[in-house]
mmCIF file of C-alpha atoms in Angstrom:
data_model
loop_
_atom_site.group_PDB
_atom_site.id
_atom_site.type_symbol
_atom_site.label_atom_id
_atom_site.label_comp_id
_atom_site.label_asym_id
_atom_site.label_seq_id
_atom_site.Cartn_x
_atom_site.Cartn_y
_atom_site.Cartn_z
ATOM 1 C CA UNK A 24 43.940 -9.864 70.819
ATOM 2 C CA UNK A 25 41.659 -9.254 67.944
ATOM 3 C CA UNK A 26 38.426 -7.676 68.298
ATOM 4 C CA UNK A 27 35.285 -9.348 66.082
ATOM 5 C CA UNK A 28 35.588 -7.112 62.935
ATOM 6 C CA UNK A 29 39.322 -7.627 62.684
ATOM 7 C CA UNK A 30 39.081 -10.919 63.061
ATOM 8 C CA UNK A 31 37.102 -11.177 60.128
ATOM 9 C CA UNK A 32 38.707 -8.849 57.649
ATOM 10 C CA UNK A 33 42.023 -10.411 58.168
ATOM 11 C CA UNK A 34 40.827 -14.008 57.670
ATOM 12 C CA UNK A 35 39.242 -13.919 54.418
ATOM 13 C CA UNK A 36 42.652 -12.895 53.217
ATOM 14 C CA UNK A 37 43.571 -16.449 53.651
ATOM 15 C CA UNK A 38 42.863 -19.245 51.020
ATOM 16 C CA UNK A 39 43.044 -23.041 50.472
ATOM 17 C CA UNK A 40 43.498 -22.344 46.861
ATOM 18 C CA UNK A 41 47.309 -21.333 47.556
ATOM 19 C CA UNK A 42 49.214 -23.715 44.669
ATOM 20 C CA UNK A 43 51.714 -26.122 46.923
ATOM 21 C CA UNK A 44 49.922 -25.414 50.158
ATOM 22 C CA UNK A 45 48.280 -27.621 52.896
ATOM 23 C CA UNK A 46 44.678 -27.172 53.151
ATOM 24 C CA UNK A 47 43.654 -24.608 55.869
ATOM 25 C CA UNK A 48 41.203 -25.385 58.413
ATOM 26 C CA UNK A 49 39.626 -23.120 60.894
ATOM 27 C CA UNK A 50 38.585 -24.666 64.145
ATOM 28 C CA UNK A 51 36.320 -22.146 66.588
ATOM 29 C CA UNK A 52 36.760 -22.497 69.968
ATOM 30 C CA UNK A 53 34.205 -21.233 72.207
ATOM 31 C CA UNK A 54 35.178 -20.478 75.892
ATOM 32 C CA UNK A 55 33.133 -20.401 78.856
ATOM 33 C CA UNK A 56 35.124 -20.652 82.214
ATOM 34 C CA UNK A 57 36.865 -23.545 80.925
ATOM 35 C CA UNK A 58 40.378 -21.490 81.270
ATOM 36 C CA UNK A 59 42.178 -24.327 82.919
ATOM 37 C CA UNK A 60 41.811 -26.381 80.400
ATOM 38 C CA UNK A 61 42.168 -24.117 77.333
ATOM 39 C CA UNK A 62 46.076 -24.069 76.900
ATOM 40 C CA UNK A 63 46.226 -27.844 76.111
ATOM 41 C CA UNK A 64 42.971 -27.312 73.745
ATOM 42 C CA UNK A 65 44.818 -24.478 71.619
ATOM 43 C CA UNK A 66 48.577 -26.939 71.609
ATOM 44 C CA UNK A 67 46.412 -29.984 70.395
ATOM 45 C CA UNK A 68 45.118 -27.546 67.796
ATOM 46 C CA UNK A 69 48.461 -26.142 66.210
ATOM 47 C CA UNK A 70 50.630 -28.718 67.013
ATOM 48 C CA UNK A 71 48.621 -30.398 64.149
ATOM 49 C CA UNK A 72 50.553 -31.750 60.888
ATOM 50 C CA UNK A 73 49.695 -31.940 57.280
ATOM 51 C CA UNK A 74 47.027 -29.019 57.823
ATOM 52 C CA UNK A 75 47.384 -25.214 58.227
ATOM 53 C CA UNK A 76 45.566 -24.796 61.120
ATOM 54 C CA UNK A 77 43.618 -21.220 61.934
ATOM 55 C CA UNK A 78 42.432 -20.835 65.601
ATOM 56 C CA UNK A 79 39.708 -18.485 67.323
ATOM 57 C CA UNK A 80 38.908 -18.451 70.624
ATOM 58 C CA UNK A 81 35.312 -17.078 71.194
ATOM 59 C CA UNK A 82 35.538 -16.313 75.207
ATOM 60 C CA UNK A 83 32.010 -15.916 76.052
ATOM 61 C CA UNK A 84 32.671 -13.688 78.873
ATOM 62 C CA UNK A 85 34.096 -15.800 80.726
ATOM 63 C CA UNK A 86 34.207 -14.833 84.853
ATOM 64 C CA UNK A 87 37.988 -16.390 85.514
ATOM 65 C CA UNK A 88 40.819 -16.737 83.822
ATOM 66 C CA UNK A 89 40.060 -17.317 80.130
ATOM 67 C CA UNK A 90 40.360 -14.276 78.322
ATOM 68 C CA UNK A 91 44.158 -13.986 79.946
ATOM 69 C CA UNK A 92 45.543 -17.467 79.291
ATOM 70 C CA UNK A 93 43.778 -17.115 75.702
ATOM 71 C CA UNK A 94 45.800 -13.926 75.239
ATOM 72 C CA UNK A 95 49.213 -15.333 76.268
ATOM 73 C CA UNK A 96 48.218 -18.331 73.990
ATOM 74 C CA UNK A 97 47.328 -15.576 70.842
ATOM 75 C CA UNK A 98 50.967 -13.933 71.701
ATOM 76 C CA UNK A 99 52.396 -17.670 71.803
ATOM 77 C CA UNK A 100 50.867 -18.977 68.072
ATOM 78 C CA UNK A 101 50.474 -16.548 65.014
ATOM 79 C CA UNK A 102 47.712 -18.571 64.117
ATOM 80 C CA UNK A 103 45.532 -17.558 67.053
ATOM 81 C CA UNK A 104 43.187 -15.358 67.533
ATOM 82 C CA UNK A 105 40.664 -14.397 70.129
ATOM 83 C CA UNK A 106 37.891 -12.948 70.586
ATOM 84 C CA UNK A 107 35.973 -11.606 73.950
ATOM 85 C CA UNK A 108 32.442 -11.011 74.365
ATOM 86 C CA UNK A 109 31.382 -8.647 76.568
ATOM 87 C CA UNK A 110 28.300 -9.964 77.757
ATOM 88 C CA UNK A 111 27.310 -14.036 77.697
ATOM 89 C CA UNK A 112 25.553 -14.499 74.458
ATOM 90 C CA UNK A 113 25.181 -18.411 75.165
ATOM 91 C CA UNK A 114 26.871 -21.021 73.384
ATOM 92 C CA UNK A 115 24.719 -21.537 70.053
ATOM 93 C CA UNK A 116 24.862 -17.682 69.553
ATOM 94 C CA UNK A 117 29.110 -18.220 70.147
ATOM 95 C CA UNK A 118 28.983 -21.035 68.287
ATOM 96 C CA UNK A 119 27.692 -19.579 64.925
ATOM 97 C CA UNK A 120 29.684 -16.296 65.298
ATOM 98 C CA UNK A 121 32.949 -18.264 65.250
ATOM 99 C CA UNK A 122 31.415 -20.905 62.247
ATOM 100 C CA UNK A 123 29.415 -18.313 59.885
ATOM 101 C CA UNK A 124 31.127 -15.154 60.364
ATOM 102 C CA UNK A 125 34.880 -15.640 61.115
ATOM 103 C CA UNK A 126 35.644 -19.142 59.575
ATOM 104 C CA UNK A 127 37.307 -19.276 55.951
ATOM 105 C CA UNK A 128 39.443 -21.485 54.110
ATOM 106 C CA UNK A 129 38.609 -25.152 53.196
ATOM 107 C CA UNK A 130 37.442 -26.858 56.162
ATOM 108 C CA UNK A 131 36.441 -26.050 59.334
ATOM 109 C CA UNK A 132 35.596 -27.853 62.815
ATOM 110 C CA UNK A 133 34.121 -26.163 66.345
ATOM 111 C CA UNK A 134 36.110 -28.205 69.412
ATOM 112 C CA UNK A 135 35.256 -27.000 72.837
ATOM 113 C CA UNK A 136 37.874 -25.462 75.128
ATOM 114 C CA UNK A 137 37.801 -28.441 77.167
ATOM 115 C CA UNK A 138 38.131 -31.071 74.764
ATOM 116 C CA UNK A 139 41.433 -31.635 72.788
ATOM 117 C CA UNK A 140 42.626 -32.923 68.993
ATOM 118 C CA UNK A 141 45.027 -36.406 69.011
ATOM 119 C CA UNK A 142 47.839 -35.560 66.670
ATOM 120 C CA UNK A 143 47.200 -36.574 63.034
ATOM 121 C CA UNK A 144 43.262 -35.815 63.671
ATOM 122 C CA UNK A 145 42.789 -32.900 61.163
ATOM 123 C CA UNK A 146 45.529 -34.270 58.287
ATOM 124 C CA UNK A 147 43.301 -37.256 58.290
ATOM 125 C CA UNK A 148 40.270 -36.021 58.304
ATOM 126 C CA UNK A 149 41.248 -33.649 55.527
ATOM 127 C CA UNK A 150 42.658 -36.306 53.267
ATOM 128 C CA UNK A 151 39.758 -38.419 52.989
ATOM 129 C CA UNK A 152 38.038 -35.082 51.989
ATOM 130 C CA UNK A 153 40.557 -33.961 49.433
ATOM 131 C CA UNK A 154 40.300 -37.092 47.989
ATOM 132 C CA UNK A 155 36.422 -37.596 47.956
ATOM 133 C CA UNK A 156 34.902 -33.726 46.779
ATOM 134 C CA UNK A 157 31.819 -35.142 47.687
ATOM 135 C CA UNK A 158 32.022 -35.896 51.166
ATOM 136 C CA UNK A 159 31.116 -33.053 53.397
ATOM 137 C CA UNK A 160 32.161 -33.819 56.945
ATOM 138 C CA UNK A 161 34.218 -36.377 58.429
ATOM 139 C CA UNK A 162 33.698 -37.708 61.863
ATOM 140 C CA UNK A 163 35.003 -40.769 63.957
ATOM 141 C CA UNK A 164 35.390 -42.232 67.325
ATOM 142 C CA UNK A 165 37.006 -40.510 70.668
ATOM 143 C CA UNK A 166 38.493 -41.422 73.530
ATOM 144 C CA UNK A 167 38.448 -40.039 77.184
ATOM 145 C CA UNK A 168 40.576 -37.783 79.272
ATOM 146 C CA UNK A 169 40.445 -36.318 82.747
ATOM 147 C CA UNK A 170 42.057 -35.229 85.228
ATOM 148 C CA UNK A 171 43.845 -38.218 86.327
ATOM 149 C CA UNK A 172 43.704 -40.166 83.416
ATOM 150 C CA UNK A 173 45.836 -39.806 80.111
ATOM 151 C CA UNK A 174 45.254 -40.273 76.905
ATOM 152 C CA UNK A 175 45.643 -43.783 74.865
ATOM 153 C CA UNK A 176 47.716 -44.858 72.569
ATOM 154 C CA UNK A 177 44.673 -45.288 70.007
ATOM 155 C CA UNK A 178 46.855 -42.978 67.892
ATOM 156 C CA UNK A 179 49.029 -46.185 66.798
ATOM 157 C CA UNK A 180 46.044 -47.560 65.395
ATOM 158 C CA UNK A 181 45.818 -47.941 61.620
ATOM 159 C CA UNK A 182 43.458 -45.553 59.868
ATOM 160 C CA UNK A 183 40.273 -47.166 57.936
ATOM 161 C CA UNK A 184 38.077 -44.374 56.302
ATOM 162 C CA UNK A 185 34.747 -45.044 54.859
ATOM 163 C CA UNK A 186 32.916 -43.023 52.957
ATOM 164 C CA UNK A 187 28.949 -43.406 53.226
ATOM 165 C CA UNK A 188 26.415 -42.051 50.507
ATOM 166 C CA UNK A 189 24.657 -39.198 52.561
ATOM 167 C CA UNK A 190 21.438 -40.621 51.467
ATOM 168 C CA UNK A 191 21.984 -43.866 53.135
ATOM 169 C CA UNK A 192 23.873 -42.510 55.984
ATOM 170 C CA UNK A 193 20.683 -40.037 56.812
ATOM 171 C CA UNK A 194 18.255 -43.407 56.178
ATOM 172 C CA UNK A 195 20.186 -45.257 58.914
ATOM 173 C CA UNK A 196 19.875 -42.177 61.359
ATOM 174 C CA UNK A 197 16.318 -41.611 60.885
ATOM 175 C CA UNK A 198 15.953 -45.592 61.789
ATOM 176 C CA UNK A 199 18.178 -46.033 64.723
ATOM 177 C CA UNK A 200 17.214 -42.636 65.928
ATOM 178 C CA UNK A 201 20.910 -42.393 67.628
ATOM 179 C CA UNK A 202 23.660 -39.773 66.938
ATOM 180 C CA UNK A 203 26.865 -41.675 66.382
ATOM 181 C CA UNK A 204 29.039 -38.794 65.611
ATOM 182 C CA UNK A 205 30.985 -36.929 68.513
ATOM 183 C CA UNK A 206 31.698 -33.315 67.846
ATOM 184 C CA UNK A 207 35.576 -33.429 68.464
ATOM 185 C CA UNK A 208 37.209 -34.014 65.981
ATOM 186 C CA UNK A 209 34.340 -33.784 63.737
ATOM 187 C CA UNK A 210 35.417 -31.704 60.568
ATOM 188 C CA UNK A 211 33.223 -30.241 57.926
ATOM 189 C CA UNK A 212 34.036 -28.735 54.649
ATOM 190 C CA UNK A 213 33.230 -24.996 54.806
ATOM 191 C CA UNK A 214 30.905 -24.567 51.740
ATOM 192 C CA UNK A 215 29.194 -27.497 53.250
ATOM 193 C CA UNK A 216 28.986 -25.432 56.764
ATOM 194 C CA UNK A 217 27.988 -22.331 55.119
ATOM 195 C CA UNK A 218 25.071 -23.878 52.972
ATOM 196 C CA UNK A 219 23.407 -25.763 55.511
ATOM 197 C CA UNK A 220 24.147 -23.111 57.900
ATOM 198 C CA UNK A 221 24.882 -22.660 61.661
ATOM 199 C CA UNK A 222 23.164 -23.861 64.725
ATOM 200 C CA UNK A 223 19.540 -24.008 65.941
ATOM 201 C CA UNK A 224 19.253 -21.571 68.989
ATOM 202 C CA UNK A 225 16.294 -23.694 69.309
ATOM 203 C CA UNK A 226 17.860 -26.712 69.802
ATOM 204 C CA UNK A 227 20.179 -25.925 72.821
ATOM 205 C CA UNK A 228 21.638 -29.544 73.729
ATOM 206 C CA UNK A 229 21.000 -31.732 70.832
ATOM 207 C CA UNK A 230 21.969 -28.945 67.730
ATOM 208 C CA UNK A 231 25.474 -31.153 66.543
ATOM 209 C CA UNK A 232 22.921 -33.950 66.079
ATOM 210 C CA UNK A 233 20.578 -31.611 63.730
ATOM 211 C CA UNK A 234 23.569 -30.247 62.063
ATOM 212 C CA UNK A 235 24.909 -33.640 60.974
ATOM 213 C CA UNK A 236 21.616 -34.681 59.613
ATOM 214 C CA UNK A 237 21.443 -31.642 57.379
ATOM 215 C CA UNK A 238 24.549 -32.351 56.037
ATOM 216 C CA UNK A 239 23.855 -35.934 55.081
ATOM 217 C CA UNK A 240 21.037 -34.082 53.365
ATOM 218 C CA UNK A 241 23.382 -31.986 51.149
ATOM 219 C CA UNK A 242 26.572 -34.332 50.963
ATOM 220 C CA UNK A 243 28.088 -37.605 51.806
ATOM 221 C CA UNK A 244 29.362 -38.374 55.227
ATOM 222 C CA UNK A 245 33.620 -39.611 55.911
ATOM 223 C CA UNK A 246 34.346 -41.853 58.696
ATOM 224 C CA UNK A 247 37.739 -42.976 60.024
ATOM 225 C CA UNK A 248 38.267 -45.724 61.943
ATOM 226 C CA UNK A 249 40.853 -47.051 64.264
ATOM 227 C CA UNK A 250 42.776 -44.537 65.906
ATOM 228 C CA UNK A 251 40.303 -41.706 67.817
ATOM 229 C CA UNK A 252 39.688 -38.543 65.869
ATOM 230 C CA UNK A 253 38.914 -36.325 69.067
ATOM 231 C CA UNK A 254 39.678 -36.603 72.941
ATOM 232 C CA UNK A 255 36.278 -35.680 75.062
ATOM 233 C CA UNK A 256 37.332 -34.215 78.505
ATOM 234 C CA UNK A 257 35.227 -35.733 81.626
ATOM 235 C CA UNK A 258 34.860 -33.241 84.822
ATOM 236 C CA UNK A 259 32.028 -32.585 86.697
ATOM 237 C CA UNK A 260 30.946 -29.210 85.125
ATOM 238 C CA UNK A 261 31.031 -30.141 81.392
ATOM 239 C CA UNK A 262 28.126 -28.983 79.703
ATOM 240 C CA UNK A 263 26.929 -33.100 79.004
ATOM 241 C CA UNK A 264 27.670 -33.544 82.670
ATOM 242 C CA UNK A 265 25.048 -31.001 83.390
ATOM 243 C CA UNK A 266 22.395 -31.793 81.385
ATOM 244 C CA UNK A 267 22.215 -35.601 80.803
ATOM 245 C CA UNK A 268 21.553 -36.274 84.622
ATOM 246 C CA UNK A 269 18.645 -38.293 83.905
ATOM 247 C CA UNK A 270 18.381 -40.411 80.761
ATOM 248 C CA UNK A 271 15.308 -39.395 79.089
ATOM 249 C CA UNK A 272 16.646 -36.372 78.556
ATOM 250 C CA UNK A 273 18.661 -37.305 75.463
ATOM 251 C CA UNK A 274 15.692 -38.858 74.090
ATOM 252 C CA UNK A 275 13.605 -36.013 74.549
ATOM 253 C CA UNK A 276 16.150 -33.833 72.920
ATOM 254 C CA UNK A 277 17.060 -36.396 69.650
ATOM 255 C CA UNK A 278 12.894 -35.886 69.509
ATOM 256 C CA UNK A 279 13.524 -32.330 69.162
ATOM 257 C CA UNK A 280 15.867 -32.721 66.488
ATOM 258 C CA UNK A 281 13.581 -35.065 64.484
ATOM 259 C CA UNK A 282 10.728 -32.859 64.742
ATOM 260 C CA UNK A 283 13.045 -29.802 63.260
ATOM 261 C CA UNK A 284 14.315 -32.137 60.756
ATOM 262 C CA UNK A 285 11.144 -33.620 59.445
ATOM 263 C CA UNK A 286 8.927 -30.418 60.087
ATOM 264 C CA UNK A 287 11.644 -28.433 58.137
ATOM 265 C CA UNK A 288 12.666 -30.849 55.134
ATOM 266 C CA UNK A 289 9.862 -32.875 54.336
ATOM 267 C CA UNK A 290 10.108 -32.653 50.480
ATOM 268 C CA UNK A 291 13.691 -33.738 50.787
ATOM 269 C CA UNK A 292 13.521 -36.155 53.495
ATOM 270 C CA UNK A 293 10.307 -37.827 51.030
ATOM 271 C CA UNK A 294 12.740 -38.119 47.376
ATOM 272 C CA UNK A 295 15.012 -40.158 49.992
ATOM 273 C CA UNK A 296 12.636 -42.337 50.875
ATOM 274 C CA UNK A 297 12.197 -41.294 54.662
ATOM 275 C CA UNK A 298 9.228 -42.019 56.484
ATOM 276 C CA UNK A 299 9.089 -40.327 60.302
ATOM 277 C CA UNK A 300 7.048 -43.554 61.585
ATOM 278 C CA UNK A 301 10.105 -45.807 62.719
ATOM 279 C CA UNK A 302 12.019 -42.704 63.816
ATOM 280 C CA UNK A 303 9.490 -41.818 66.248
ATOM 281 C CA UNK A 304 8.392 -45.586 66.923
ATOM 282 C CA UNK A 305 12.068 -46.165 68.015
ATOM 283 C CA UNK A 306 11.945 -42.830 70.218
ATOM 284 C CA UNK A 307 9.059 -43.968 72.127
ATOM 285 C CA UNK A 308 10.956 -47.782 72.122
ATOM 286 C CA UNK A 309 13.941 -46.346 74.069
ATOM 287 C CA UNK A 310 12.381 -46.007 77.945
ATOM 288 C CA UNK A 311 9.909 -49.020 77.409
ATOM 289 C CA UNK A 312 12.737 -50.834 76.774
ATOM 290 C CA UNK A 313 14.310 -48.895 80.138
ATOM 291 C CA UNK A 314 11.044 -50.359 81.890
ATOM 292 C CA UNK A 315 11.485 -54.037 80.632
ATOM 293 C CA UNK A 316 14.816 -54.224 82.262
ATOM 294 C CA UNK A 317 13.803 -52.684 85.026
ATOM 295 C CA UNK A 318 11.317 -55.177 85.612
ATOM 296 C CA UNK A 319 13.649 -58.278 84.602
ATOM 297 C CA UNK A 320 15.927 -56.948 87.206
ATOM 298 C CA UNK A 321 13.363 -56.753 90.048
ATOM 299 C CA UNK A 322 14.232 -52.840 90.578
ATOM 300 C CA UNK A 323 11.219 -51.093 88.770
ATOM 301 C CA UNK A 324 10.647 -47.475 90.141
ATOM 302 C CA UNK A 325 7.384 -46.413 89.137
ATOM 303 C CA UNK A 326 6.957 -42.864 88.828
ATOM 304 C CA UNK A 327 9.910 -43.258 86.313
ATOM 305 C CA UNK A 328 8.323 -45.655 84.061
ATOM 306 C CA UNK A 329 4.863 -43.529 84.643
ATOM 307 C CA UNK A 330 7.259 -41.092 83.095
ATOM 308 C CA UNK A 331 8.798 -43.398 80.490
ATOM 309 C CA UNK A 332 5.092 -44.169 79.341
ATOM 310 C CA UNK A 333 3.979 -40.639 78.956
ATOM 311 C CA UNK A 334 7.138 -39.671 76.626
ATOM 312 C CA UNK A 335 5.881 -43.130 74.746
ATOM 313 C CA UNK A 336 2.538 -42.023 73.929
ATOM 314 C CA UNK A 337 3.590 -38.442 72.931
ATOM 315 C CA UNK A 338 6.012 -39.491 70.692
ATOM 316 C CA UNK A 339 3.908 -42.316 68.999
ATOM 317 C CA UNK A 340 0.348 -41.968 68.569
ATOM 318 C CA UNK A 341 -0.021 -46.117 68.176
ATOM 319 C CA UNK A 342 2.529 -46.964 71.006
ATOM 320 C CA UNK A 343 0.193 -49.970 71.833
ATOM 321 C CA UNK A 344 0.887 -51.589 68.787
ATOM 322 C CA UNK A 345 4.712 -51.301 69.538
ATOM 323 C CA UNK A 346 6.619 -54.294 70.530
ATOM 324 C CA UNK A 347 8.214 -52.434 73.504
ATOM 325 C CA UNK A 348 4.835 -51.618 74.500
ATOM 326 C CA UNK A 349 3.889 -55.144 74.451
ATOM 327 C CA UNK A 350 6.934 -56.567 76.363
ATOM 328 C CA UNK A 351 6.714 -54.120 79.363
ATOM 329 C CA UNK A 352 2.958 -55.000 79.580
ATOM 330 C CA UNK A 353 3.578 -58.869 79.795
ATOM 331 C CA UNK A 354 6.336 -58.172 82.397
ATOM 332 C CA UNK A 355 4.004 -55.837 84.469
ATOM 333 C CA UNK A 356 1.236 -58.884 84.005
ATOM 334 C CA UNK A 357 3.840 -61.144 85.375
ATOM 335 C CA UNK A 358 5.098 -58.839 88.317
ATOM 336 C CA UNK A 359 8.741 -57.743 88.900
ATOM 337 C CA UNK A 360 9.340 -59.881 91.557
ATOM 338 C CA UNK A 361 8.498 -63.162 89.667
ATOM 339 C CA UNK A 362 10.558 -61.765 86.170
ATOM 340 C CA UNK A 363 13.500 -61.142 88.446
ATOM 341 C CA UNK A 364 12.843 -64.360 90.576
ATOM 342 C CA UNK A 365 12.370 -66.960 87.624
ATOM 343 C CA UNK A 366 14.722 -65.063 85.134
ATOM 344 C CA UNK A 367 12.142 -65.798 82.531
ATOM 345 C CA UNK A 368 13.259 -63.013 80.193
ATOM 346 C CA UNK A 369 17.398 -64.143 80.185
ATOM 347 C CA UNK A 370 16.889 -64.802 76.840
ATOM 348 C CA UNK A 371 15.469 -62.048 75.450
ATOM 349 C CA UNK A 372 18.030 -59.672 77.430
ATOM 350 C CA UNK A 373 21.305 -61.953 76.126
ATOM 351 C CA UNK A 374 19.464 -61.104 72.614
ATOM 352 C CA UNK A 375 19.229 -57.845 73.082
ATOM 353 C CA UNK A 376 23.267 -57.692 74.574
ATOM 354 C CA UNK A 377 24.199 -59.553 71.340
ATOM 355 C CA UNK A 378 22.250 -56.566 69.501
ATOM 356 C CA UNK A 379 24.174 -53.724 71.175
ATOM 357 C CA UNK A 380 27.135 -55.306 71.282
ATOM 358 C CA UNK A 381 26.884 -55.834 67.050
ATOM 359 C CA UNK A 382 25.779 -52.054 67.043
ATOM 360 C CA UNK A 383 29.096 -51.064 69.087
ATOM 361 C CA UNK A 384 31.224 -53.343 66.337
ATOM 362 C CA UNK A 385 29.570 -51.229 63.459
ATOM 363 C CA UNK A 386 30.024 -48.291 64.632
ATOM 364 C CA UNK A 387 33.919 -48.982 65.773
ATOM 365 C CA UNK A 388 34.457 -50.128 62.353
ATOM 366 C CA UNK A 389 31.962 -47.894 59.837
ATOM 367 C CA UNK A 390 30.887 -45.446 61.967
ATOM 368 C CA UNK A 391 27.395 -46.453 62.611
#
């Protein structure tokens, strides 16, 4: 077991620049109580081809078994190290340590101690990289796992990569307003991570989302179809689990990150073209949209859409003037009962089915 300053002075003695070498990347993972899942995390990690793979495990003083089954994993791979913290610091704080302090070599990914790597992940992700200098993270779809589910065979799947101009990639963000890119499995080339640099502390449960919009701001953005670049663990105390109970809480937080991102890079955000109008008008779309289907299905719970409104007008000054606005007020005109009752609105919602389901086909294929 390594303690945080050797950790550091024995990684930069690693390069990518060795001549007939794979490219190494470092992937930080950070460890809070999550022991029982952590062995199969690490073995997903250096079981990986095509890559030399460096491993930290951050435990963030952890109160069961973590920081022994890390150990026995440290004794088990060369290539993994750990690090304890005596007292919590949080996760952004862990985060960051692992990413701006300890990281080196050419590329380098954070994967949570409950989530895992399909084999091939980082070899792909790396190639599209080494092939494209100017591409400065590479992300693409996951699957699922639990506890009494395995994984797929999406592995089999041909790979498709696309490479998107940052510029264009940020413009589409910015519009839609959505975070398409998981963080397994996400990989970003280190100069890239070290110029933009590490995570918000302000910007607890949505600071992946800001980080991938500052890198479109700096680079262009890789995306690999067909075959899942990370596996996302479901179990009742994962961190998403906890705080997505409700679902305007991931709007509020994607608000956060727009307000960092266009209070903080305005000049930039401006030479590509960026206005923060539609950003925010599609913010304050998402729960009127949530009230319009609430109505059409006969099921609206007021002090939720009172709720719904209130984020609306925040978030847009003009929200009357939105189209969202407008629908939920002809379906509260109408009543719930009669929308539901006459199905007057089928049309609109098999339009706006035909929408999402186009959206899920883009993203599949290009990644958003």
């Amino acid at each position: 077991m390594s303690s945080s300053t050797t950790s550091r002075s024995r990684s930069r003695e690693l390069s990518g620049a060795d001549k007939g070498q794979p490219p190494i990347v470092s992937v930080v993972i950070p460890c809070y109580n999550y022991g029982r899942f952590l062995a199969s995390c690490v073995r997903s990690v250096v079981s990986q081809e095509g890559v030399r793979t460096r491993v930290l495990v951050i435990d963030d003083a952890s109160s069961d078994d973590s920081t022994t089954i890390a150990a026995g994993l440290a004794d088990e791979h060369p290539q993994v190290e750990v690090l304890v913290h005596e007292v919590n610091r949080g996760h952004i704080a862990t985060y960051n340590e692992g990413l701006l302090e300890w990281a080196s070599g050419d590329y380098v990914t954070l994967l949570s101690a409950d989530d895992e790597l399909p084999a091939g992940s980082l070899a792909r992700s790396v190639r599209l990289m080494e092939a494209n200098p100017g591409v400065g993270m590479v992300y693409g779809g996951i699957e699922e796992i639990s506890d009494i589910s395995a994984p797929a065979s999406g592995s089999n799947r041909r790979a498709r990569a696309t490479v998107h101009s940052g510029r264009t990639w940020l413009r589409r963000r910015c519009r839609e307003a959505v975070n398409v890119v998981p963080t397994p499995g996400t990989v970003l080339r280190l100069g890239v991570q070290q110029g933009v640099g590490g995570y918000d502390p302000l910007l607890t449960h949505a600071g992946d989302f800001d980080m991938w919009l500052r890198v479109a701001l700096v680079s262009d953005i890789g995306y690999i179809g067909g075959p899942p670049q990370g596996r996302y663990r479901i179990h009742d105390s994962s961190m998403s689990h906890e705080v997505y109970t409700e679902p305007l809480a991931d709007v509020r937080q994607r608000k956060l990150v727009f307000d960092s991102l266009f209070a903080g890079h305005a000049d930039a955000l401006t030479r590509a073209g960026i206005d923060a109008e539609p950003t925010y008008a599609r913010l304050a779309g998402h729960p009127l949209w949530w009230a319009c289907r609430a109505h059409e299905k006969g099921q609206p719970d007021a002090t939720a859409i009172e709720e719904w409104l209130a984020f609306a007008r925040e978030t847009h000054p003009a929200v009357e003037s939105l189209r969202p606005y407008r629908a939920l007020r002809r379906r509260q005109r109408l009543g719930a009962a009669f929308c539901h009752r006459t199905q007057l609105f089928v049309g609109t919602a098999i339009v706006r089915r035909l929408a999402n389901s186009w959206w899920w086909f883009r993203w599949k294929r290009f990644g958003g």
